[in-house]
Tab-separated table of C-alpha atoms in Angstrom:
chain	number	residue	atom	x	y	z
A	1	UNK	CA	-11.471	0.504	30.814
A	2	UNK	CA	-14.801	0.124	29.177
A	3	UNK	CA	-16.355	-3.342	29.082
A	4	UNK	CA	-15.465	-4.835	25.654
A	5	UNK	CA	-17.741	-4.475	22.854
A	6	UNK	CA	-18.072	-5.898	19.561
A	7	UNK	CA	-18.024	-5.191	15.769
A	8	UNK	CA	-21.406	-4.575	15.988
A	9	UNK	CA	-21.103	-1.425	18.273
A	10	UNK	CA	-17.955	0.100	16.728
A	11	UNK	CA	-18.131	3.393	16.672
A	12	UNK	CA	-15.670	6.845	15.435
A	13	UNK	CA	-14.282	9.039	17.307
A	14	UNK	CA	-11.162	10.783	17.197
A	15	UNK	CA	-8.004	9.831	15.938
A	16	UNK	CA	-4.804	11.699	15.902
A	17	UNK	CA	-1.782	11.647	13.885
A	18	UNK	CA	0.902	8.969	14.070
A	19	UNK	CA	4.127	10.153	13.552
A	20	UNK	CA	6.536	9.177	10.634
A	21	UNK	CA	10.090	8.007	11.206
A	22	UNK	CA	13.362	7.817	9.301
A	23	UNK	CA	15.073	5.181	7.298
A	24	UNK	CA	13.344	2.575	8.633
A	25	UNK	CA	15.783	-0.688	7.281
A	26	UNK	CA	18.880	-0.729	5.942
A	27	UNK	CA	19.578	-3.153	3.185
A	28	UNK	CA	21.833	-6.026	5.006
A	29	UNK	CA	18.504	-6.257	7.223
A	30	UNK	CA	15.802	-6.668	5.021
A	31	UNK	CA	17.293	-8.425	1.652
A	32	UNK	CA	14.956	-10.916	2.323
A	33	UNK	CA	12.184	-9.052	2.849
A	34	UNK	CA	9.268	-9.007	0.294
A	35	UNK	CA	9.807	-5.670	0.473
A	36	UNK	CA	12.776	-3.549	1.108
A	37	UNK	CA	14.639	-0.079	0.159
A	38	UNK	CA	16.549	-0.340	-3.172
A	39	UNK	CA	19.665	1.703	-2.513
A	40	UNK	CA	20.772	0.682	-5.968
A	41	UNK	CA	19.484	2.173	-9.018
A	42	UNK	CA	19.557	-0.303	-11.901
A	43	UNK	CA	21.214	-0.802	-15.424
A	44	UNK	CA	19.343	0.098	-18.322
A	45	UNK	CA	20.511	-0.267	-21.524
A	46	UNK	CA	19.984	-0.617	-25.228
A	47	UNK	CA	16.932	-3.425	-26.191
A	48	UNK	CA	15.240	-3.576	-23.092
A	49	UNK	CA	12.028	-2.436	-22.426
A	50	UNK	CA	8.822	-1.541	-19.743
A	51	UNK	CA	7.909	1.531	-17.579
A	52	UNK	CA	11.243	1.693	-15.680
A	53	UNK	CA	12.165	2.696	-19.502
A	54	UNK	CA	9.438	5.041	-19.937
A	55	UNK	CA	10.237	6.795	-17.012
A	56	UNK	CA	13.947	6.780	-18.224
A	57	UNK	CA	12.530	8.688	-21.029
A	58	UNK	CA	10.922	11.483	-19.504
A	59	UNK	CA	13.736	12.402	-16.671
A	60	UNK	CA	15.859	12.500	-19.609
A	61	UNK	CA	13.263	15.077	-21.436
A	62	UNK	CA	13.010	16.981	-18.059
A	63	UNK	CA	16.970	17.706	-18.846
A	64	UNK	CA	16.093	18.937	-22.382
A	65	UNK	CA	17.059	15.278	-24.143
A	66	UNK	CA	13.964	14.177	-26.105
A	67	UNK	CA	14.217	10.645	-26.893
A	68	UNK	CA	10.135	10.206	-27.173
A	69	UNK	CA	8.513	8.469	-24.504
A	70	UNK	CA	8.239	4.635	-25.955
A	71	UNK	CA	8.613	1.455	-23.138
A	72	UNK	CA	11.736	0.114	-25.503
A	73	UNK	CA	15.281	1.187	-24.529
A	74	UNK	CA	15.845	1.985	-28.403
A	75	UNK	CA	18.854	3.967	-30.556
A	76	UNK	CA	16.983	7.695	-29.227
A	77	UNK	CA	17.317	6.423	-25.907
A	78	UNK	CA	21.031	5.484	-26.093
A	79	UNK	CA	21.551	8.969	-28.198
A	80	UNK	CA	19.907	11.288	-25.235
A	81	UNK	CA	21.787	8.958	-22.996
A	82	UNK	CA	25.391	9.277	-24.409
A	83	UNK	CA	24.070	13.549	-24.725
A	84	UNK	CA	22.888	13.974	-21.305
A	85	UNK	CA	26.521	11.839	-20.003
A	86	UNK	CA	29.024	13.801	-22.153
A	87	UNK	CA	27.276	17.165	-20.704
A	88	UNK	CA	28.065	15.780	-16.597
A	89	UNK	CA	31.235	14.514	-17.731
A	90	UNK	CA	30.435	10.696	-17.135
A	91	UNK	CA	31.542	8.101	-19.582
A	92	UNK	CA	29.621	8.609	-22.773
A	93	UNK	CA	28.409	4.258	-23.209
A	94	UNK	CA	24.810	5.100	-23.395
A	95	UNK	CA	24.018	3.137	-20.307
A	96	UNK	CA	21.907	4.038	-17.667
A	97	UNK	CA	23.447	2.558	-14.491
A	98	UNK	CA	23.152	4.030	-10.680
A	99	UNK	CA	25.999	6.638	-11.577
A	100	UNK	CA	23.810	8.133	-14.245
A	101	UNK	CA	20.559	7.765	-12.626
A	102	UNK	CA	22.303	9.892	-9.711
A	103	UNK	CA	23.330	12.899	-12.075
A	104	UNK	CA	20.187	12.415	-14.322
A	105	UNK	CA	18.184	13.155	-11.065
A	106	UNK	CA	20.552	15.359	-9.161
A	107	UNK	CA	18.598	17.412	-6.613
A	108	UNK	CA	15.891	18.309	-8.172
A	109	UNK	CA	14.188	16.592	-5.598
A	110	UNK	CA	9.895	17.126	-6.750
A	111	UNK	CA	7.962	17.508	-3.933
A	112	UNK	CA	3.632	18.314	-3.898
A	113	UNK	CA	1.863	20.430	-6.009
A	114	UNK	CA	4.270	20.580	-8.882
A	115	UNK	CA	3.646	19.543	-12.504
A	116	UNK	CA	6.939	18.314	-14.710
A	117	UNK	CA	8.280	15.061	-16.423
A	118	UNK	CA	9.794	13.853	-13.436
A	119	UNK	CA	6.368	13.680	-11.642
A	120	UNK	CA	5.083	11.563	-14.885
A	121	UNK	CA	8.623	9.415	-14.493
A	122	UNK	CA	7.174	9.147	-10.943
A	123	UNK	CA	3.669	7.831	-11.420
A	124	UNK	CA	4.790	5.517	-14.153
A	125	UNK	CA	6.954	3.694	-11.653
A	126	UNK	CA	4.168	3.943	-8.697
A	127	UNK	CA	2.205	2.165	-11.750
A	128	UNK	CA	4.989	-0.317	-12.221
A	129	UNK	CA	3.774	-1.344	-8.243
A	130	UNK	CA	0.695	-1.692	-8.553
A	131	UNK	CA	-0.234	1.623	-7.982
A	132	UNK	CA	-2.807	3.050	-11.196
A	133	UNK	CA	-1.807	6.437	-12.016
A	134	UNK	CA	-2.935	8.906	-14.342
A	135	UNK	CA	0.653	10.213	-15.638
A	136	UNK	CA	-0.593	13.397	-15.641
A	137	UNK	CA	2.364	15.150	-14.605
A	138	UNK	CA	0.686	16.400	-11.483
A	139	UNK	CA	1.991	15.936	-7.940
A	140	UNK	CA	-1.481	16.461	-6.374
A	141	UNK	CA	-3.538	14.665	-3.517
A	142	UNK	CA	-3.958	11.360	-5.181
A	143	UNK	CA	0.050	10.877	-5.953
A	144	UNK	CA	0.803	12.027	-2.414
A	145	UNK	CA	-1.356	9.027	-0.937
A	146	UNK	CA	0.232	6.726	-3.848
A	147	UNK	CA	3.938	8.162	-2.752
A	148	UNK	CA	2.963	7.697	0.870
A	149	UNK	CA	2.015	4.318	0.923
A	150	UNK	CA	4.997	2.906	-1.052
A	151	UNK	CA	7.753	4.805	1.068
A	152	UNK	CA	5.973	2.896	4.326
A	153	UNK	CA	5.879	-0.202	2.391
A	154	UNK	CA	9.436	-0.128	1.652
A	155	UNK	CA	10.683	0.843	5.262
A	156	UNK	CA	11.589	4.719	3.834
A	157	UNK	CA	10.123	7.687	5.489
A	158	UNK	CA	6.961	8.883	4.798
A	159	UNK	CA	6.918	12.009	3.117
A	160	UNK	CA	6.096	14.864	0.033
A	161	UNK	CA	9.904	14.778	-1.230
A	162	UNK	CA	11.194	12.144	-3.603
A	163	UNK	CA	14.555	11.764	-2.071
A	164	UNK	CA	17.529	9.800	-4.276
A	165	UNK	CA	16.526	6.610	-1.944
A	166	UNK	CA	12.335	6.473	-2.677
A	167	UNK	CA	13.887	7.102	-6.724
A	168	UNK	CA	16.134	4.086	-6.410
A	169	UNK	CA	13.450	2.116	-4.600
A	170	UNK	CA	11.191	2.776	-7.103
A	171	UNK	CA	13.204	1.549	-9.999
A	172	UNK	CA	14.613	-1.179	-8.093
A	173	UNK	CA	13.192	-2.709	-5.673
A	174	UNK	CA	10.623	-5.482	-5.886
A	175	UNK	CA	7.089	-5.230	-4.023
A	176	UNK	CA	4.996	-7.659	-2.628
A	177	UNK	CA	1.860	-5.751	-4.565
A	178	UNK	CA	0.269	-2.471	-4.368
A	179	UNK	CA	-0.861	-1.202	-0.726
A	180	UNK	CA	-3.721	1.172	-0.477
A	181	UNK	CA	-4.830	2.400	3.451
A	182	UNK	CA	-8.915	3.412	3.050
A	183	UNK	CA	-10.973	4.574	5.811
A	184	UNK	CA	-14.296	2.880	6.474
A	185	UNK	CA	-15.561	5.710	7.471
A	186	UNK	CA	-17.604	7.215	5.436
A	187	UNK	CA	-18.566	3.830	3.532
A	188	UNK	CA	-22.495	4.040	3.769
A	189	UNK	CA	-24.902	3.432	6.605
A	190	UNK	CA	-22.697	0.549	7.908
A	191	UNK	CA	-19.443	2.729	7.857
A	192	UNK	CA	-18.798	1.654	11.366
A	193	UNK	CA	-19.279	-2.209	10.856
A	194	UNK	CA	-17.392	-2.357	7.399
A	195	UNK	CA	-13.744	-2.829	8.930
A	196	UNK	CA	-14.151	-6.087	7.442
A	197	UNK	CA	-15.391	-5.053	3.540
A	198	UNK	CA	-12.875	-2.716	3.486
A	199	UNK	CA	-10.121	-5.214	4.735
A	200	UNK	CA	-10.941	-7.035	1.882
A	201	UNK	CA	-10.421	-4.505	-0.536
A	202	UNK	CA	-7.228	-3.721	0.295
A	203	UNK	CA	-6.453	-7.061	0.322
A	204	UNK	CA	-7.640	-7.688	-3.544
A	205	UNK	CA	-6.187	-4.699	-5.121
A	206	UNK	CA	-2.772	-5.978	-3.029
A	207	UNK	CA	-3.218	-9.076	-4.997
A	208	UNK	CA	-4.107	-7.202	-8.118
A	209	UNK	CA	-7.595	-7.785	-8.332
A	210	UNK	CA	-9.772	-5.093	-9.182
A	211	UNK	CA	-12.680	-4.861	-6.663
A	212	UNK	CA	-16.126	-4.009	-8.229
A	213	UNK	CA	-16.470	-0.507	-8.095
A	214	UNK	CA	-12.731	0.515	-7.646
A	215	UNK	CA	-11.607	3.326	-9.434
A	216	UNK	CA	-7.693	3.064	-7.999
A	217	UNK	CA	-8.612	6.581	-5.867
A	218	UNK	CA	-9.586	6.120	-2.218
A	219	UNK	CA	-11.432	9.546	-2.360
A	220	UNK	CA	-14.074	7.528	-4.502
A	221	UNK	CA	-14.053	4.011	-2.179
A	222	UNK	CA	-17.524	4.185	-0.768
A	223	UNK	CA	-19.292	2.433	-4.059
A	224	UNK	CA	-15.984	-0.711	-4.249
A	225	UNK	CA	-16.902	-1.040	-0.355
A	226	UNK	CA	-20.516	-1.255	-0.264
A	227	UNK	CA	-20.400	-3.376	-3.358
A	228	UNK	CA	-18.328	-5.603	-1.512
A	229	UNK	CA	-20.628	-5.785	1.208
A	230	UNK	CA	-24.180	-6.140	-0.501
A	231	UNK	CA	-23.054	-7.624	-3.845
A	232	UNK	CA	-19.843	-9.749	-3.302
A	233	UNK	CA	-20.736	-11.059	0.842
A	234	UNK	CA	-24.432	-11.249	-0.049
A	235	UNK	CA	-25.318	-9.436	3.608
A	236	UNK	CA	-28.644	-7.848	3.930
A	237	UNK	CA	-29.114	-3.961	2.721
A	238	UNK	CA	-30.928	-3.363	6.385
A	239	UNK	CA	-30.515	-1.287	8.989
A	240	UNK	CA	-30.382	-3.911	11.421
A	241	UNK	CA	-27.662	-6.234	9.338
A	242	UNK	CA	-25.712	-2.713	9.044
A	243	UNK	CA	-25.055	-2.451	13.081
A	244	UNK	CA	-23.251	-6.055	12.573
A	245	UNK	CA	-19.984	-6.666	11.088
A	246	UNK	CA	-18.388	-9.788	9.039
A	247	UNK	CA	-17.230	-12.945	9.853
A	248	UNK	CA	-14.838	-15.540	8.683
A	249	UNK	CA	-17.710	-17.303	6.320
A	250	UNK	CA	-18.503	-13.877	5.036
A	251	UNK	CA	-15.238	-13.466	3.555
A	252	UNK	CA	-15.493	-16.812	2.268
A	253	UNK	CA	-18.413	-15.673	0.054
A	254	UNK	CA	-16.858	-12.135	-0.847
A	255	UNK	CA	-13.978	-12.982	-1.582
A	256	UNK	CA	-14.569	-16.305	-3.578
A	257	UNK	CA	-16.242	-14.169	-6.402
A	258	UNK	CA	-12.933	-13.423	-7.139
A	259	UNK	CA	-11.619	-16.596	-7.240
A	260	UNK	CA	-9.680	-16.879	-3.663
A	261	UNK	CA	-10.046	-19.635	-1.725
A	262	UNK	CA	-9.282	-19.219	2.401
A	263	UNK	CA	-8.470	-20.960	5.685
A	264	UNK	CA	-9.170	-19.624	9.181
A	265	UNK	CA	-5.910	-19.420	10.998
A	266	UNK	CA	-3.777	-17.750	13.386
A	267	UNK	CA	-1.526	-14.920	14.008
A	268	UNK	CA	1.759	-16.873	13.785
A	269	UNK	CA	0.284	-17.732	10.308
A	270	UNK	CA	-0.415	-14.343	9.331
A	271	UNK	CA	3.340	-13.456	10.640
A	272	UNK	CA	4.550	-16.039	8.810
A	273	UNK	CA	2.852	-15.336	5.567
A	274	UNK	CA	3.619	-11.896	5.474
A	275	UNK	CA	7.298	-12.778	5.227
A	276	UNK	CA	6.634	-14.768	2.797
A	277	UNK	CA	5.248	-11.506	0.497
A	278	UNK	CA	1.391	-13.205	1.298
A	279	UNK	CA	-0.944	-10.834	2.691
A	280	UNK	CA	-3.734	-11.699	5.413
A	281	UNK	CA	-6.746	-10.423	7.625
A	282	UNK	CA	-6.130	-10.579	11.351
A	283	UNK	CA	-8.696	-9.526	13.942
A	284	UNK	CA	-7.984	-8.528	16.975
A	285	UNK	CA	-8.586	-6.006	19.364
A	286	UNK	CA	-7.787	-2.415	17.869
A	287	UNK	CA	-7.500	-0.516	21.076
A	288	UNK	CA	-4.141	-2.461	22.071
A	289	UNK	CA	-2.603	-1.118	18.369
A	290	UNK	CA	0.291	0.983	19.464
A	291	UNK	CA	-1.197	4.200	17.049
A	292	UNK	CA	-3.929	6.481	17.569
A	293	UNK	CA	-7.292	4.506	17.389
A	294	UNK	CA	-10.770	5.926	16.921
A	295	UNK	CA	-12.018	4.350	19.817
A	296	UNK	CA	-12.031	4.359	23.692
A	297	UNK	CA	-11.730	0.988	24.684
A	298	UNK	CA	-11.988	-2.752	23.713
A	299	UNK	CA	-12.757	-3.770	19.726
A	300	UNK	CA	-13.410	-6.518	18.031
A	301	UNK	CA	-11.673	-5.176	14.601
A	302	UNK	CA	-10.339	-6.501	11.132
A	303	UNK	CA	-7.281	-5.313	9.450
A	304	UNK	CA	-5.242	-5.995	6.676
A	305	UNK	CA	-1.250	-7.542	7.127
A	306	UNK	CA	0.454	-6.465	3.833
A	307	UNK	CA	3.395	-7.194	3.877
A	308	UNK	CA	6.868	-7.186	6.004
A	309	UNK	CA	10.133	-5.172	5.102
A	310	UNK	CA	12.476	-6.611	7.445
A	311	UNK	CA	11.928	-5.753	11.101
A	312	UNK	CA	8.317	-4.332	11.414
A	313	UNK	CA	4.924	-5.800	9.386
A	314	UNK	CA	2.967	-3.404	7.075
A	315	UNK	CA	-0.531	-3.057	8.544
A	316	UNK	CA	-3.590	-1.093	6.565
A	317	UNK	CA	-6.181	-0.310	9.503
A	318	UNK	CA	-9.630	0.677	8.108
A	319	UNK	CA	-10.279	3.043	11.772
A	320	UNK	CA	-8.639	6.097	10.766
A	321	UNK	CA	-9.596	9.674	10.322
A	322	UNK	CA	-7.899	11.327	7.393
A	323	UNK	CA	-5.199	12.851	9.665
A	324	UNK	CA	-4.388	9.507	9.990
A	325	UNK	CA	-4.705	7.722	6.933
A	326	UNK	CA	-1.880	5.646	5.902
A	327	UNK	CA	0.001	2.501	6.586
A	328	UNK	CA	1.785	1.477	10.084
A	329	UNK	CA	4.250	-0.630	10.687
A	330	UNK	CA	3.831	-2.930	13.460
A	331	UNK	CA	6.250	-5.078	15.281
A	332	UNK	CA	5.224	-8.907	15.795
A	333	UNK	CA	4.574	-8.832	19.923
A	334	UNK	CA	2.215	-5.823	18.579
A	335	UNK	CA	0.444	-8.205	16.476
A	336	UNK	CA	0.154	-10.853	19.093
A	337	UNK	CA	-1.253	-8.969	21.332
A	338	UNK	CA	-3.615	-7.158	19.271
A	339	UNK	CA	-5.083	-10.928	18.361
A	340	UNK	CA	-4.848	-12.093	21.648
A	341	UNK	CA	-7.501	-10.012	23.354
A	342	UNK	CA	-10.059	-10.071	20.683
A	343	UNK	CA	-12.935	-9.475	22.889
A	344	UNK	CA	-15.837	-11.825	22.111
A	345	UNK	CA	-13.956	-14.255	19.942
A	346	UNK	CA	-11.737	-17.975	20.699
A	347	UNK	CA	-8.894	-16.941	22.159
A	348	UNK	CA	-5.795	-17.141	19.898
A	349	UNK	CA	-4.696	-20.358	20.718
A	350	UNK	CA	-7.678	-21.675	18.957
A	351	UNK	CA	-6.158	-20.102	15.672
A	352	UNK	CA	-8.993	-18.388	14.853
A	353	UNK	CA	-8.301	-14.860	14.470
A	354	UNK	CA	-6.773	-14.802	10.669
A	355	UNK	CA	-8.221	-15.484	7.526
A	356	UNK	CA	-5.073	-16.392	5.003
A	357	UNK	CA	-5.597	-17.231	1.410
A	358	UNK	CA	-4.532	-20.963	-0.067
């Protein structure tokens, strides 16, 4: 194994694709998870109001029942309700519980590249968590990532098809906050040393701050992460400060002009805090991460903890090609010993390896 290096060398290579798995949690397992699969659609019904409503609205025009597309659960909405359950032979109360959610969605299961009401009902509730969407109706690249992200962060499988359980999930399930994977690669002349910049990103929009720059599409990412850098961490615009990555007092300074304040810690704290729906910045050493890493030995490396969903922790890693762009899940000994062999830095019983917001 090659003798450990530091931020300051990290370099790409590459990186290959981790696989995707199954149902990851079932309910009984995770109900006290910050995040977790809703198996349960909810009950709408007449006076309430907010996008779960809107998106009510347009399924219901996608089956030819045009109640307009207002937020408020409102005397259309009960109409194209009572319509649309007299025509599947359900009781006609104009209440949208999990029985009429089922019919109303059926098997029209959308998938990528198509364009209909149920992909606007779709990005309305990826907006709902946290997730900015145009609600154009298209189920294009930006969607898919959106789509991606959420199924991983809600222990579902990662993929194109909006199955009955990513629906339910969507309308029912709470979040601990938006989760969006972003590649420092490609970040400017100090791609390779921005793990941490681009930690912090991720952790901000998680928290729903909107990093300078940010434009809630990770194709446009390099101008939020070099902000970050130059403007929010104050670090040098030199080639020689580019070769060297960021510290715990750097993120102090970037991430107090927007209001956070932080305390150096360990990874039982970020373990613990991600259960508790808190998100955190570990470092470690990326080559002991149990996926695909562009690297070839020992790393001093930053990445984001967003949340937990039961069994596994959500983990945004900044070293990924675009074949491997999205969230992992990653059990707590994987954690551990990720921190624990942070070449060049205190060992972890020092508690210095996570930087955890107050």
């Amino acid at each position: 194994m090659p003798a450990p290096v530091t931020r300051r060398a990290l370099l790409g290579g590459a990186v290959a694709t981790a696989a995707g798995g199954g149902l990851l949690v079932g309910a009984s397992s995770a109900s006290a998870a910050p995040n977790y699969p809703g198996q349960i659609f909810p009950t709408l019904s007449a006076g309430m109001n907010g996008l779960q409503v809107r998106a009510l609205r347009y399924l219901l025009l996608q089956r030819g029942h045009n109640a307009g597309i207002a937020n408020t659960y409102d005397s259309a909405t009960v109409n194209a309700v009572k319509a649309f359950q007299a025509r599947s032979g359900l009781t006609a109360n104009g209440i949208c519980a999990d029985s009429t959610f089922r019919k109303l969605i059926g098997v029209a299961l959308i998938t990528y590249n198509q364009t209909n009401n149920f992909v606007v009902a779709l990005q309305l509730l990826l907006t709902r968590h946290g997730y900015h969407m145009d609600g154009t109706g298209y189920y294009g690249a930006k969607t898919r990532r959106n789509v991606w992200s959420f199924q991983v962060g809600h222990a579902i499988s990662r993929a194109d098809a909006i199955s009955l359980l990513t629906w339910s999930t969507l309308f029912n399930a709470k979040t601990s906050g938006a989760m969006y994977p972003m590649m420092q690669r490609d970040t400017g002349n100090a791609q390779w040393s921005n793990c941490g910049p681009v930690a912090a990103l991720s952790l901000l929009i998680h928290q729903g701050r909107t990093p300078s720059g940010w434009t809630w599409d990770v194709a446009t990412r390099r101008t939020a992460v070099e902000n970050f850098r130059y403007g929010a961490m104050e670090l040098a615009r030199t080639a020689e400060r580019d070769q060297i990555g960021t510290e715990y007092p750097d993120f102090v300074t970037g991430l107090g002009k927007y209001g956070m304040s932080l305390w150096h810690g360990g990874i039982e704290d970020t373990l613990s805090q991600a259960r508790m729906g808190r998100p955190s910045i570990a470092g470690g050493d990326v080559y002991k991460m149990p996926y695909p890493v562009s690297v070839s030995g020992p790393v001093s490396h930053w990445v984001t903890v967003l949340g937990y969903d039961g069994s596994h922790y959500i983990v945004h890693d900044p070293i990924s090609q675009p074949s491997a762009d999205y969230l992992h899940r990653v059990t707590a000994t994987e954690l551990r010993t990720y921190a624990s062999t942070n070449p060049g830095h205190p060992p972890e019983t020092a508690k210095q390896n996570s930087i955890l917001l107050r």
